[in-house]
Amino acid sequence: MKINKAYKFRLYLSNEQKILINKTFGCTRLVYNYYLNKKQELYKKEKKNLSSYDCIKDLKNLYVEYPFLKEVDSMSLRCTLFDLDNSYQKFFKEKLGYPKYKSKYDRNSYRTNFVTNVYKNKTYENIKLDLINKTITLPKLKEVKIRGYRNLKNIQGRIINSTISREKDNKYYVSVVFEQELEENKIIPTKIIGLDLGVKDLVITSDGKKYDNNKTIKKYEKRIKKIQRKLSKKIKASNNYYKAKQKLARLYSKIKNTRKYTIHKITKEIIDNNDVIVTETLKISNMIKNHHIAKSIQDASLSEIIRQLTYKVKWKMKSIYQVDTFYPSSQICSHCDYKNEITKDLSIREYVCPKCHTQLDRDINASENIMFEGIKLYMKELLS
Ligand SMILES: [Zn+2]
């Protein structure tokens, strides 16, 4: 089985390279919007569709009208036309929203597909990633310094495309997608683990391990509150207001990165050491209502944990089960199966079984129950 896997690196650019990237954002946007309009007009008048290939053929006329289009990576312009066609297909087939015009206030990014050819016995490739020297070669930009994946020395598989983006914190990134071969042989599971997803600790395992909620996030959270307070007192559109907003965006992206890094470490460790992973099903409806920063970060973390576990499990040919939302994992005694209705109070950290009198850590007891429930689900699937 083949899978696509993306690797994201931070780009370290010269001023000229930054200018060129920003120009490319503008040019791909222009091409996208120009042909979106053209498609609409043609459909209105003649009920005909303009395919991405029609658009690409027509591009040379646009080059005459806007000569600056020649300055940027031509593949990026073609890719944006494929995207446009794609969003049209989605609109017709899946009844998703009608394609919208792109604005410069949207996320700024452009994609370029990998191409290779041989000319005079020399192989030419438009995207080249060098993990030893930490550089990437991209069309028109030439060599760019990168950072990320410190210990990775080479990546298996072939490059499919790369996406260059400018994020809210005004930093530039490239995401390189590789096509990789997955080993087909399904492993025979020998280790099963249950995970309780919590508030104080992010993850509590049935092996008794607790993954702490990242402390740096709490530190950032205090700073965010401070800036938000300041922001509310500043005059809108003033210089200071703008500065504070920038600061806030930087903090948010710092939190996002720290959180992602922590979660990658946790999920990797869990999957490396186990074959069957069992978690709870998150109650999404309860989550959306939350307006507290801490709580919303927490919720985002928990769904990110499940998301990462789910795709990483696939790569390793392992499996994941999610027990029912209504499964009372914190009320059952993992030793004797007795169900104690009165342990719902979250402040009680200990579970004391009224029947067998075993004293257990509340969260570890829950994760053990989740694991046992997972075994049932696994057996059911095995026998069906
Ligand atoms: Zn008991």
Short mmCIF file of C-alpha atoms and ligand atoms in Angstrom, two decimals:
data_model
loop_
_atom_site.label_atom_id
_atom_site.label_comp_id
_atom_site.label_asym_id
_atom_site.label_seq_id
_atom_site.Cartn_x
_atom_site.Cartn_y
_atom_site.Cartn_z
CA MET A 1 0.00 0.00 0.00
CA LYS A 2 1.21 3.47 -0.84
CA ILE A 3 0.60 6.47 1.39
CA ASN A 4 1.39 10.17 1.17
CA LYS A 5 3.23 11.70 4.06
CA ALA A 6 4.04 15.38 4.52
CA TYR A 7 7.16 16.82 6.11
CA LYS A 8 7.05 20.46 7.13
CA PHE A 9 10.15 22.63 7.39
CA ARG A 10 10.71 26.23 8.36
CA LEU A 11 12.25 28.27 5.53
CA TYR A 12 15.08 30.74 6.10
CA LEU A 13 14.87 33.19 3.23
CA SER A 14 16.82 36.09 1.84
CA ASN A 15 14.93 39.29 1.21
CA GLU A 16 14.78 38.61 -2.53
CA GLN A 17 13.38 35.15 -1.91
CA LYS A 18 10.70 36.54 0.40
CA ILE A 19 9.68 39.08 -2.22
CA LEU A 20 9.46 36.37 -4.86
CA ILE A 21 7.33 34.12 -2.65
CA ASN A 22 4.96 36.97 -1.86
CA LYS A 23 4.75 37.73 -5.57
CA THR A 24 3.89 34.10 -6.23
CA PHE A 25 1.08 34.24 -3.66
CA GLY A 26 -0.28 37.23 -5.54
CA CYS A 27 0.11 35.66 -8.99
CA THR A 28 -1.53 32.34 -8.08
CA ARG A 29 -4.39 34.29 -6.51
CA LEU A 30 -4.77 36.40 -9.64
CA VAL A 31 -4.80 33.34 -11.90
CA TYR A 32 -7.27 31.53 -9.65
CA ASN A 33 -9.69 34.44 -9.46
CA TYR A 34 -9.36 35.29 -13.15
CA TYR A 35 -10.35 31.78 -14.25
CA LEU A 36 -13.00 31.40 -11.58
CA ASN A 37 -14.64 34.46 -13.10
CA LYS A 38 -14.11 33.15 -16.64
CA LYS A 39 -15.65 29.80 -15.73
CA GLN A 40 -18.69 31.49 -14.23
CA GLU A 41 -19.19 33.71 -17.26
CA LEU A 42 -18.89 30.84 -19.70
CA TYR A 43 -21.28 28.74 -17.71
CA LYS A 44 -23.82 31.54 -17.56
CA LYS A 45 -23.63 32.24 -21.30
CA GLU A 46 -23.16 28.82 -22.88
CA LYS A 47 -23.65 26.32 -20.04
CA LYS A 48 -20.16 25.03 -20.78
CA ASN A 49 -17.35 24.11 -18.45
CA LEU A 50 -13.76 25.25 -18.79
CA SER A 51 -11.47 22.39 -17.79
CA SER A 52 -8.12 22.91 -16.07
CA TYR A 53 -6.43 22.03 -19.36
CA ASP A 54 -8.44 24.67 -21.23
CA CYS A 55 -7.32 27.16 -18.62
CA ILE A 56 -3.68 26.11 -18.85
CA LYS A 57 -3.79 26.48 -22.63
CA ASP A 58 -5.31 29.90 -22.22
CA LEU A 59 -2.66 30.97 -19.70
CA LYS A 60 -0.32 32.24 -22.42
CA ASN A 61 -2.85 34.96 -23.24
CA LEU A 62 -2.86 35.99 -19.62
CA TYR A 63 0.95 36.18 -19.69
CA VAL A 64 0.63 38.83 -22.41
CA GLU A 65 -1.82 40.82 -20.35
CA TYR A 66 0.15 40.45 -17.10
CA PRO A 67 3.84 40.00 -18.04
CA PHE A 68 4.89 39.79 -14.36
CA LEU A 69 3.38 36.29 -14.25
CA LYS A 70 6.57 35.15 -16.01
CA GLU A 71 8.60 36.04 -12.96
CA VAL A 72 7.09 33.31 -10.78
CA ASP A 73 7.14 29.52 -10.78
CA SER A 74 4.94 28.51 -13.73
CA MET A 75 4.07 25.17 -12.09
CA SER A 76 2.44 27.01 -9.19
CA LEU A 77 0.08 28.72 -11.62
CA ARG A 78 -0.89 25.39 -13.15
CA CYS A 79 -1.40 23.85 -9.70
CA THR A 80 -3.78 26.63 -8.72
CA LEU A 81 -5.83 25.82 -11.82
CA PHE A 82 -5.97 22.15 -10.82
CA ASP A 83 -7.17 23.30 -7.39
CA LEU A 84 -9.82 25.46 -8.98
CA ASP A 85 -11.05 22.55 -11.03
CA ASN A 86 -11.02 20.38 -7.93
CA SER A 87 -13.17 22.73 -5.91
CA TYR A 88 -15.60 22.81 -8.85
CA GLN A 89 -15.75 19.02 -8.96
CA LYS A 90 -16.35 18.94 -5.23
CA PHE A 91 -19.10 21.49 -5.58
CA PHE A 92 -20.89 19.41 -8.22
CA LYS A 93 -20.27 15.93 -6.85
CA GLU A 94 -20.30 16.39 -3.11
CA LYS A 95 -22.51 19.50 -3.03
CA LEU A 96 -19.87 21.36 -1.08
CA GLY A 97 -19.83 25.16 -1.15
CA TYR A 98 -19.39 27.07 -4.40
CA PRO A 99 -15.72 28.03 -5.05
CA LYS A 100 -14.93 31.41 -3.53
CA TYR A 101 -12.65 34.15 -4.76
CA LYS A 102 -9.31 34.18 -3.00
CA SER A 103 -8.37 37.17 -0.90
CA LYS A 104 -4.94 38.15 0.33
CA TYR A 105 -6.31 37.88 3.84
CA ASP A 106 -6.79 34.14 3.43
CA ARG A 107 -3.99 31.75 4.22
CA ASN A 108 -1.15 32.56 1.84
CA SER A 109 0.28 29.50 0.15
CA TYR A 110 1.11 28.01 -3.20
CA ARG A 111 1.82 24.48 -4.32
CA THR A 112 4.19 23.20 -6.93
CA ASN A 113 4.13 19.65 -8.26
CA PHE A 114 7.31 17.65 -8.62
CA VAL A 115 8.61 17.19 -12.18
CA THR A 116 11.71 15.52 -13.45
CA ASN A 117 13.28 15.16 -16.88
CA VAL A 118 16.56 14.14 -18.44
CA TYR A 119 18.36 16.63 -20.65
CA LYS A 120 21.74 15.85 -22.22
CA ASN A 121 22.22 12.93 -19.85
CA LYS A 122 21.60 15.14 -16.85
CA THR A 123 18.59 14.60 -14.64
CA TYR A 124 16.73 17.75 -13.81
CA GLU A 125 14.36 17.91 -10.82
CA ASN A 126 12.37 21.00 -9.89
CA ILE A 127 12.28 20.15 -6.15
CA LYS A 128 15.32 18.83 -4.33
CA LEU A 129 15.54 18.20 -0.61
CA ASP A 130 18.96 17.89 1.00
CA LEU A 131 18.68 16.83 4.63
CA ILE A 132 22.44 16.67 5.19
CA ASN A 133 23.09 20.29 4.24
CA LYS A 134 19.59 21.33 5.38
CA THR A 135 18.52 22.98 2.14
CA ILE A 136 15.67 22.70 -0.30
CA THR A 137 15.84 23.69 -3.95
CA LEU A 138 12.58 25.11 -5.26
CA PRO A 139 11.60 26.47 -8.68
CA LYS A 140 12.73 30.09 -9.19
CA LEU A 141 13.82 30.39 -5.55
CA LYS A 142 16.90 28.19 -5.98
CA GLU A 143 18.43 26.97 -2.73
CA VAL A 144 16.76 27.81 0.58
CA LYS A 145 17.97 27.00 4.07
CA ILE A 146 15.54 24.88 6.10
CA ARG A 147 15.11 23.73 9.67
CA GLY A 148 13.15 20.84 11.16
CA TYR A 149 13.44 17.08 11.85
CA ARG A 150 16.89 17.36 13.43
CA ASN A 151 17.62 13.63 13.39
CA LEU A 152 16.21 12.78 9.99
CA LYS A 153 18.97 12.09 7.46
CA ASN A 154 16.95 10.78 4.55
CA ILE A 155 13.32 10.24 3.63
CA GLN A 156 12.07 7.13 1.84
CA GLY A 157 9.97 7.44 -1.29
CA ARG A 158 9.52 10.04 -3.98
CA ILE A 159 8.46 13.68 -3.76
CA ILE A 160 4.93 14.42 -4.99
CA ASN A 161 4.73 18.15 -4.39
CA SER A 162 5.66 20.96 -2.06
CA THR A 163 3.58 23.75 -0.59
CA ILE A 164 5.13 27.05 0.42
CA SER A 165 3.19 29.05 2.98
CA ARG A 166 3.35 32.15 5.13
CA GLU A 167 1.70 31.57 8.48
CA LYS A 168 0.01 34.00 10.84
CA ASP A 169 3.28 34.60 12.68
CA ASN A 170 4.81 35.85 9.39
CA LYS A 171 7.19 32.89 9.20
CA TYR A 172 7.59 30.89 6.03
CA TYR A 173 7.31 27.12 5.75
CA VAL A 174 7.50 24.42 3.14
CA SER A 175 5.57 21.19 3.37
CA VAL A 176 6.98 18.43 1.19
CA VAL A 177 4.73 15.47 0.39
CA PHE A 178 6.38 12.10 -0.18
CA GLU A 179 4.82 8.96 -1.56
CA GLN A 180 5.91 6.07 0.60
CA GLU A 181 5.52 2.33 0.49
CA LEU A 182 3.88 0.76 3.51
CA GLU A 183 4.78 -2.75 4.60
CA GLU A 184 1.70 -4.89 3.98
CA ASN A 185 2.19 -7.58 6.59
CA LYS A 186 -0.24 -6.98 9.39
CA ILE A 187 1.41 -7.59 12.71
CA ILE A 188 0.00 -10.01 15.23
CA PRO A 189 -0.83 -7.83 18.20
CA THR A 190 0.79 -8.71 21.48
CA LYS A 191 0.39 -5.49 23.46
CA ILE A 192 -2.85 -3.65 24.09
CA ILE A 193 -3.16 -0.33 25.92
CA GLY A 194 -6.11 1.72 27.18
CA LEU A 195 -5.91 5.51 27.27
CA ASP A 196 -7.95 7.85 29.42
CA LEU A 197 -7.88 11.42 28.09
CA GLY A 198 -7.94 13.86 30.93
CA VAL A 199 -7.82 17.41 32.10
CA LYS A 200 -4.98 17.53 34.60
CA ASP A 201 -2.95 14.99 32.69
CA LEU A 202 -3.37 14.80 28.95
CA VAL A 203 -3.12 11.03 28.71
CA ILE A 204 -3.31 8.38 31.42
CA THR A 205 -2.43 4.85 30.27
CA SER A 206 -3.52 1.49 31.59
CA ASP A 207 0.20 0.84 32.20
CA GLY A 208 0.00 3.52 34.88
CA LYS A 209 1.82 6.22 32.96
CA LYS A 210 0.62 9.82 33.05
CA TYR A 211 1.51 12.34 30.36
CA ASP A 212 1.42 15.75 31.97
CA ASN A 213 -0.32 18.67 30.37
CA ASN A 214 2.46 20.83 28.99
CA LYS A 215 3.55 23.46 31.50
CA THR A 216 4.85 25.87 28.87
CA ILE A 217 1.33 26.16 27.54
CA LYS A 218 0.16 27.42 30.91
CA LYS A 219 2.94 29.99 30.89
CA TYR A 220 1.93 31.23 27.43
CA GLU A 221 -1.69 31.25 28.43
CA LYS A 222 -0.99 33.80 31.20
CA ARG A 223 0.78 36.03 28.69
CA ILE A 224 -2.08 35.75 26.24
CA LYS A 225 -4.56 36.91 28.88
CA LYS A 226 -2.32 39.87 29.69
CA ILE A 227 -2.07 40.98 26.07
CA GLN A 228 -5.78 40.50 25.52
CA ARG A 229 -6.47 42.80 28.45
CA LYS A 230 -4.08 45.40 27.05
CA LEU A 231 -5.59 45.03 23.62
CA SER A 232 -9.05 45.85 24.87
CA LYS A 233 -7.78 49.18 26.22
CA LYS A 234 -5.91 50.24 23.08
CA ILE A 235 -7.37 52.33 20.30
CA LYS A 236 -8.31 50.15 17.35
CA ALA A 237 -6.13 50.52 14.23
CA SER A 238 -3.47 52.41 16.22
CA ASN A 239 0.16 51.42 15.92
CA ASN A 240 0.24 49.95 19.42
CA TYR A 241 -2.92 48.00 18.79
CA TYR A 242 -1.36 46.48 15.70
CA LYS A 243 1.83 45.62 17.60
CA ALA A 244 -0.10 43.89 20.39
CA LYS A 245 -2.09 41.93 17.83
CA GLN A 246 1.12 40.74 16.19
CA LYS A 247 2.45 39.68 19.58
CA LEU A 248 -0.72 37.75 20.22
CA ALA A 249 -0.50 35.94 16.88
CA ARG A 250 3.11 34.97 17.64
CA LEU A 251 2.14 33.58 21.05
CA TYR A 252 -0.71 31.57 19.58
CA SER A 253 1.55 30.02 17.01
CA LYS A 254 4.14 29.27 19.71
CA ILE A 255 1.48 27.43 21.70
CA LYS A 256 0.38 25.58 18.60
CA ASN A 257 3.91 24.41 17.84
CA THR A 258 4.76 23.40 21.41
CA ARG A 259 1.50 21.51 21.66
CA LYS A 260 2.05 19.70 18.37
CA TYR A 261 5.59 18.74 19.35
CA THR A 262 4.47 17.37 22.73
CA ILE A 263 1.63 15.40 21.20
CA HIS A 264 3.86 13.92 18.50
CA LYS A 265 6.22 12.69 21.21
CA ILE A 266 3.37 11.15 23.23
CA THR A 267 1.64 9.42 20.31
CA LYS A 268 4.92 8.10 18.91
CA GLU A 269 5.87 6.55 22.24
CA ILE A 270 2.44 4.95 22.68
CA ILE A 271 2.39 3.46 19.19
CA ASP A 272 6.00 2.28 19.25
CA ASN A 273 5.32 0.28 22.41
CA ASN A 274 1.82 -1.07 21.69
CA ASP A 275 -0.11 -2.84 18.93
CA VAL A 276 -3.74 -2.19 19.85
CA ILE A 277 -4.67 1.21 21.20
CA VAL A 278 -8.01 1.90 22.88
CA THR A 279 -9.30 5.39 23.66
CA GLU A 280 -12.54 7.02 24.66
CA THR A 281 -14.72 8.72 22.09
CA LEU A 282 -14.50 12.47 22.58
CA LYS A 283 -17.70 14.35 23.21
CA ILE A 284 -17.30 16.97 20.52
CA SER A 285 -20.63 18.70 21.10
CA ASN A 286 -19.64 19.62 24.66
CA MET A 287 -16.35 20.97 23.45
CA ILE A 288 -17.49 23.58 21.00
CA LYS A 289 -19.34 25.48 23.68
CA ASN A 290 -16.18 26.27 25.57
CA HIS A 291 -14.80 29.77 25.46
CA HIS A 292 -11.99 29.47 27.99
CA ILE A 293 -8.55 29.56 26.43
CA ALA A 294 -7.18 26.80 28.61
CA LYS A 295 -10.16 24.59 27.94
CA SER A 296 -10.18 25.16 24.21
CA ILE A 297 -6.46 24.39 23.98
CA GLN A 298 -7.07 21.28 26.02
CA ASP A 299 -9.91 20.16 23.75
CA ALA A 300 -7.87 20.82 20.65
CA SER A 301 -5.05 18.77 22.18
CA LEU A 302 -7.30 15.82 22.87
CA SER A 303 -8.72 15.68 19.37
CA GLU A 304 -5.21 16.14 17.98
CA ILE A 305 -4.07 13.12 20.03
CA ILE A 306 -6.84 10.98 18.54
CA ARG A 307 -6.11 12.32 15.04
CA GLN A 308 -2.41 11.50 15.28
CA LEU A 309 -2.98 8.09 16.84
CA THR A 310 -5.43 7.22 14.07
CA TYR A 311 -3.10 7.99 11.18
CA LYS A 312 0.09 6.74 12.82
CA VAL A 313 -1.60 3.45 13.65
CA LYS A 314 -2.33 3.03 9.93
CA TRP A 315 1.31 3.56 8.99
CA LYS A 316 2.46 0.89 11.41
CA MET A 317 -0.35 -1.55 10.49
CA LYS A 318 -1.55 -1.49 14.07
CA SER A 319 -5.10 -0.79 15.23
CA ILE A 320 -7.11 1.65 17.28
CA TYR A 321 -10.52 1.26 18.91
CA GLN A 322 -12.71 3.92 20.47
CA VAL A 323 -15.13 2.88 23.15
CA ASP A 324 -18.64 4.28 23.30
CA THR A 325 -19.15 7.77 24.74
CA PHE A 326 -21.57 6.37 27.29
CA TYR A 327 -19.24 3.67 28.54
CA PRO A 328 -18.91 4.44 32.29
CA SER A 329 -15.12 3.96 32.44
CA SER A 330 -14.71 5.91 35.66
CA GLN A 331 -17.50 4.16 37.55
CA ILE A 332 -16.47 0.55 37.11
CA CYS A 333 -13.96 -1.19 39.35
CA SER A 334 -11.26 -2.58 37.06
CA HIS A 335 -10.58 -5.37 39.58
CA CYS A 336 -14.02 -6.85 40.21
CA ASP A 337 -16.24 -5.15 37.61
CA TYR A 338 -18.54 -3.62 40.23
CA LYS A 339 -20.27 -0.46 39.00
CA ASN A 340 -20.22 2.38 41.49
CA GLU A 341 -22.71 5.08 40.51
CA ILE A 342 -21.46 7.73 42.90
CA THR A 343 -17.93 8.31 41.60
CA LYS A 344 -18.94 10.87 38.99
CA ASP A 345 -17.52 13.71 41.11
CA LEU A 346 -14.37 14.75 39.23
CA SER A 347 -12.68 16.11 42.34
CA ILE A 348 -12.41 12.62 43.83
CA ARG A 349 -9.06 11.40 42.57
CA GLU A 350 -9.24 8.00 44.21
CA TYR A 351 -11.52 5.14 43.32
CA VAL A 352 -12.36 3.00 46.33
CA CYS A 353 -14.40 -0.04 45.43
CA PRO A 354 -17.28 -0.62 47.84
CA LYS A 355 -17.32 -4.30 46.94
CA CYS A 356 -13.71 -5.54 46.82
CA HIS A 357 -12.32 -2.50 48.73
CA THR A 358 -9.47 -1.98 46.29
CA GLN A 359 -8.06 1.54 46.28
CA LEU A 360 -7.21 2.77 42.80
CA ASP A 361 -6.11 5.97 41.06
CA ARG A 362 -9.29 7.25 39.43
CA ASP A 363 -7.76 7.87 35.98
CA ILE A 364 -5.67 4.73 35.84
CA ASN A 365 -8.74 2.71 36.84
CA ALA A 366 -10.63 4.37 33.96
CA SER A 367 -7.87 3.63 31.44
CA GLU A 368 -7.78 -0.02 32.55
CA ASN A 369 -11.53 -0.26 31.99
CA ILE A 370 -11.12 1.32 28.57
CA MET A 371 -8.48 -1.28 27.75
CA PHE A 372 -10.79 -4.16 28.82
CA GLU A 373 -13.59 -2.70 26.73
CA GLY A 374 -11.15 -2.49 23.83
CA ILE A 375 -10.29 -6.17 24.15
CA LYS A 376 -14.01 -6.92 23.75
CA LEU A 377 -14.19 -4.75 20.61
CA TYR A 378 -11.06 -6.37 19.23
CA MET A 379 -12.38 -9.90 19.86
CA LYS A 380 -15.73 -9.01 18.30
CA GLU A 381 -13.98 -7.84 15.13
CA LEU A 382 -11.73 -10.89 15.11
CA LEU A 383 -14.73 -13.24 15.28
CA SER A 384 -16.95 -11.41 12.83
ZN ZN B 1 -13.93 -3.86 43.04
#
